[in-house]
One Martini backbone bead per residue (centre of mass of N, CA, C, O) as a GRO file, in nm:
protein
  186
    1UNK     BB    1   0.125   1.361   0.432
    2UNK     BB    2  -0.062   1.605   0.631
    3UNK     BB    3  -0.083   1.612   0.958
    4UNK     BB    4  -0.288   1.723   1.191
    5UNK     BB    5  -0.264   1.811   1.544
    6UNK     BB    6  -0.465   1.570   1.530
    7UNK     BB    7  -0.616   1.296   1.514
    8UNK     BB    8  -0.648   1.083   1.251
    9UNK     BB    9  -0.870   0.897   1.041
   10UNK     BB   10  -0.661   0.765   0.902
   11UNK     BB   11  -0.423   0.607   0.689
   12UNK     BB   12  -0.188   0.336   0.696
   13UNK     BB   13   0.100   0.215   0.633
   14UNK     BB   14   0.300  -0.075   0.747
   15UNK     BB   15   0.623  -0.186   0.701
   16UNK     BB   16   0.756  -0.482   0.814
   17UNK     BB   17   1.079  -0.541   0.790
   18UNK     BB   18   1.277  -0.876   0.787
   19UNK     BB   19   1.349  -1.165   0.879
   20UNK     BB   20   1.309  -1.496   0.923
   21UNK     BB   21   1.206  -1.486   1.244
   22UNK     BB   22   1.204  -1.193   1.389
   23UNK     BB   23   0.888  -1.076   1.449
   24UNK     BB   24   0.652  -0.958   1.257
   25UNK     BB   25   0.411  -1.077   1.289
   26UNK     BB   26   0.379  -1.075   1.626
   27UNK     BB   27   0.349  -0.767   1.616
   28UNK     BB   28   0.118  -0.710   1.443
   29UNK     BB   29  -0.090  -0.890   1.596
   30UNK     BB   30  -0.051  -0.713   1.865
   31UNK     BB   31  -0.142  -0.455   1.738
   32UNK     BB   32  -0.405  -0.505   1.611
   33UNK     BB   33  -0.557  -0.585   1.884
   34UNK     BB   34  -0.511  -0.308   2.006
   35UNK     BB   35  -0.665  -0.137   1.779
   36UNK     BB   36  -0.952  -0.296   1.775
   37UNK     BB   37  -0.978  -0.215   2.093
   38UNK     BB   38  -0.974   0.090   1.986
   39UNK     BB   39  -1.150   0.114   1.708
   40UNK     BB   40  -0.997   0.031   1.469
   41UNK     BB   41  -0.908   0.017   1.145
   42UNK     BB   42  -0.746  -0.320   1.069
   43UNK     BB   43  -0.471  -0.494   0.888
   44UNK     BB   44  -0.352  -0.780   0.788
   45UNK     BB   45  -0.046  -0.851   0.556
   46UNK     BB   46   0.089  -1.135   0.528
   47UNK     BB   47   0.306  -1.265   0.349
   48UNK     BB   48   0.226  -1.579   0.405
   49UNK     BB   49  -0.061  -1.548   0.292
   50UNK     BB   50  -0.009  -1.387   0.021
   51UNK     BB   51   0.158  -1.619  -0.120
   52UNK     BB   52  -0.098  -1.823  -0.119
   53UNK     BB   53  -0.297  -1.610  -0.288
   54UNK     BB   54  -0.188  -1.334  -0.414
   55UNK     BB   55   0.102  -1.500  -0.498
   56UNK     BB   56   0.064  -1.748  -0.655
   57UNK     BB   57   0.304  -1.891  -0.830
   58UNK     BB   58   0.559  -1.777  -0.692
   59UNK     BB   59   0.866  -1.712  -0.642
   60UNK     BB   60   1.196  -1.639  -0.490
   61UNK     BB   61   1.315  -1.464  -0.694
   62UNK     BB   62   1.352  -1.123  -0.734
   63UNK     BB   63   1.113  -1.063  -0.928
   64UNK     BB   64   0.913  -1.211  -0.763
   65UNK     BB   65   0.979  -1.060  -0.487
   66UNK     BB   66   0.869  -0.788  -0.637
   67UNK     BB   67   0.592  -0.865  -0.709
   68UNK     BB   68   0.475  -0.956  -0.429
   69UNK     BB   69   0.505  -0.708  -0.308
   70UNK     BB   70   0.357  -0.501  -0.532
   71UNK     BB   71   0.083  -0.621  -0.450
   72UNK     BB   72   0.063  -0.580  -0.150
   73UNK     BB   73   0.113  -0.274  -0.170
   74UNK     BB   74  -0.148  -0.205  -0.330
   75UNK     BB   75  -0.343  -0.306  -0.125
   76UNK     BB   76  -0.272  -0.129   0.105
   77UNK     BB   77  -0.313   0.152  -0.035
   78UNK     BB   78  -0.630   0.106  -0.069
   79UNK     BB   79  -0.657   0.096   0.229
   80UNK     BB   80  -0.550   0.330   0.333
   81UNK     BB   81  -0.657   0.543   0.163
   82UNK     BB   82  -0.956   0.410   0.294
   83UNK     BB   83  -0.885   0.398   0.663
   84UNK     BB   84  -0.665   0.186   0.695
   85UNK     BB   85  -0.467   0.005   0.916
   86UNK     BB   86  -0.156  -0.147   0.786
   87UNK     BB   87  -0.011  -0.429   0.789
   88UNK     BB   88   0.320  -0.556   0.677
   89UNK     BB   89   0.440  -0.850   0.710
   90UNK     BB   90   0.756  -0.879   0.548
   91UNK     BB   91   1.046  -0.935   0.445
   92UNK     BB   92   1.160  -0.749   0.178
   93UNK     BB   93   1.490  -0.752   0.092
   94UNK     BB   94   1.447  -0.487  -0.119
   95UNK     BB   95   1.491  -0.171  -0.139
   96UNK     BB   96   1.346  -0.117  -0.436
   97UNK     BB   97   1.073  -0.233  -0.367
   98UNK     BB   98   1.021  -0.051  -0.087
   99UNK     BB   99   1.024   0.216  -0.284
  100UNK     BB  100   0.777   0.152  -0.463
  101UNK     BB  101   0.591   0.137  -0.248
  102UNK     BB  102   0.616   0.413  -0.144
  103UNK     BB  103   0.596   0.567  -0.411
  104UNK     BB  104   0.278   0.500  -0.425
  105UNK     BB  105   0.179   0.640  -0.192
  106UNK     BB  106   0.273   0.913  -0.266
  107UNK     BB  107   0.130   0.970  -0.525
  108UNK     BB  108  -0.174   0.942  -0.370
  109UNK     BB  109  -0.133   1.029  -0.040
  110UNK     BB  110  -0.042   0.774   0.100
  111UNK     BB  111   0.081   0.654   0.380
  112UNK     BB  112   0.419   0.564   0.526
  113UNK     BB  113   0.579   0.297   0.687
  114UNK     BB  114   0.906   0.213   0.787
  115UNK     BB  115   0.994  -0.124   0.969
  116UNK     BB  116   1.257  -0.254   1.140
  117UNK     BB  117   1.319  -0.588   1.228
  118UNK     BB  118   1.590  -0.630   1.425
  119UNK     BB  119   1.730  -0.945   1.379
  120UNK     BB  120   1.942  -1.161   1.402
  121UNK     BB  121   2.040  -1.451   1.236
  122UNK     BB  122   2.081  -1.606   1.483
  123UNK     BB  123   1.804  -1.570   1.617
  124UNK     BB  124   1.624  -1.650   1.401
  125UNK     BB  125   1.762  -1.956   1.403
  126UNK     BB  126   1.667  -2.034   1.679
  127UNK     BB  127   1.364  -1.996   1.642
  128UNK     BB  128   1.242  -2.121   1.363
  129UNK     BB  129   0.911  -2.108   1.304
  130UNK     BB  130   0.948  -2.267   0.993
  131UNK     BB  131   1.241  -2.448   0.938
  132UNK     BB  132   1.435  -2.314   0.755
  133UNK     BB  133   1.711  -2.295   0.895
  134UNK     BB  134   1.706  -2.648   0.898
  135UNK     BB  135   1.685  -2.676   0.573
  136UNK     BB  136   1.953  -2.521   0.503
  137UNK     BB  137   2.128  -2.672   0.646
  138UNK     BB  138   2.076  -2.970   0.535
  139UNK     BB  139   2.004  -2.861   0.187
  140UNK     BB  140   1.683  -2.822   0.109
  141UNK     BB  141   1.765  -2.499   0.103
  142UNK     BB  142   1.746  -2.208  -0.088
  143UNK     BB  143   1.741  -1.882  -0.057
  144UNK     BB  144   1.787  -1.760   0.219
  145UNK     BB  145   1.745  -1.488   0.411
  146UNK     BB  146   2.073  -1.396   0.516
  147UNK     BB  147   2.223  -1.634   0.412
  148UNK     BB  148   2.181  -1.712   0.085
  149UNK     BB  149   2.032  -1.430   0.063
  150UNK     BB  150   1.973  -1.115   0.039
  151UNK     BB  151   1.943  -0.827   0.318
  152UNK     BB  152   1.827  -0.487   0.284
  153UNK     BB  153   1.855  -0.271   0.509
  154UNK     BB  154   1.740  -0.033   0.586
  155UNK     BB  155   1.864   0.309   0.641
  156UNK     BB  156   1.550   0.499   0.682
  157UNK     BB  157   1.379   0.416   0.920
  158UNK     BB  158   1.124   0.520   1.130
  159UNK     BB  159   1.177   0.218   1.264
  160UNK     BB  160   1.356   0.044   1.516
  161UNK     BB  161   1.300  -0.324   1.662
  162UNK     BB  162   1.473  -0.475   1.903
  163UNK     BB  163   1.362  -0.803   1.958
  164UNK     BB  164   1.591  -0.912   2.131
  165UNK     BB  165   1.563  -0.701   2.397
  166UNK     BB  166   1.251  -0.750   2.391
  167UNK     BB  167   0.954  -0.778   2.385
  168UNK     BB  168   0.651  -0.823   2.190
  169UNK     BB  169   0.501  -0.614   2.344
  170UNK     BB  170   0.738  -0.361   2.349
  171UNK     BB  171   0.745  -0.375   2.052
  172UNK     BB  172   0.426  -0.287   2.005
  173UNK     BB  173   0.473  -0.026   2.148
  174UNK     BB  174   0.669   0.103   1.988
  175UNK     BB  175   0.463   0.139   1.746
  176UNK     BB  176   0.228   0.264   1.892
  177UNK     BB  177   0.408   0.529   1.936
  178UNK     BB  178   0.431   0.611   1.655
  179UNK     BB  179   0.134   0.637   1.589
  180UNK     BB  180   0.093   0.846   1.769
  181UNK     BB  181   0.310   1.085   1.693
  182UNK     BB  182   0.205   1.078   1.402
  183UNK     BB  183  -0.149   1.071   1.423
  184UNK     BB  184  -0.318   0.789   1.386
  185UNK     BB  185  -0.332   0.787   1.697
  186UNK     BB  186  -0.439   0.836   2.039
   0.00000   0.00000   0.00000
C-alpha cells in the first residue's frame, strides 16, 4: 500500500509478536487508548482472547498455532482493509505463519506492520503475568514458547520494542511514532 504525503485515514494491522509476558498486550492496550482519545478507529485482537473465542478448541501444536494466527490475521485484514487500526498482540512464534498473514495483507493491498516486542526470556519469566513459566518449571506445562518450544524472532521487523530498557508508556510512544512516521496517524 502506498501512503501519500499527508496522513491518511486508512487502516493498518500491527502485529506485535514476542514471548509470553513480553508486554505485547500492555503496549497494545496503552496505544489503543491513545488512538481512541485522538479519534481513531482502533481494535485490539488480543491473542489470549481470540484463543478463547475465535480459535476455541485449538491446541498449542505447530499446526494449531498456525491456524490460530491465520484466523486472527484474516479478521485483522478485513478490519484494516475497512479503515480500522488493528493491534494484534499475539505470541505468533513461527516466521512462516507471520509471513502468511503478511502475504494475505499484501494480496488485498492492506497495510501490515510487524513489531517485535523484544524481551529476554529471563525477564518474561520474572514477570510471568499468567503463571506459565512457574507452571513450566513445576512440570505442569510443556511447549512453552521460548523455553521448551521454539520462538523465531522476526528477522526484519518494522520496529523492535526493547521493553526491558523502557517503560510501557515509552514503548507505546515508540509504536505511536512508527504510526506517525508511516502516516497512518497524524
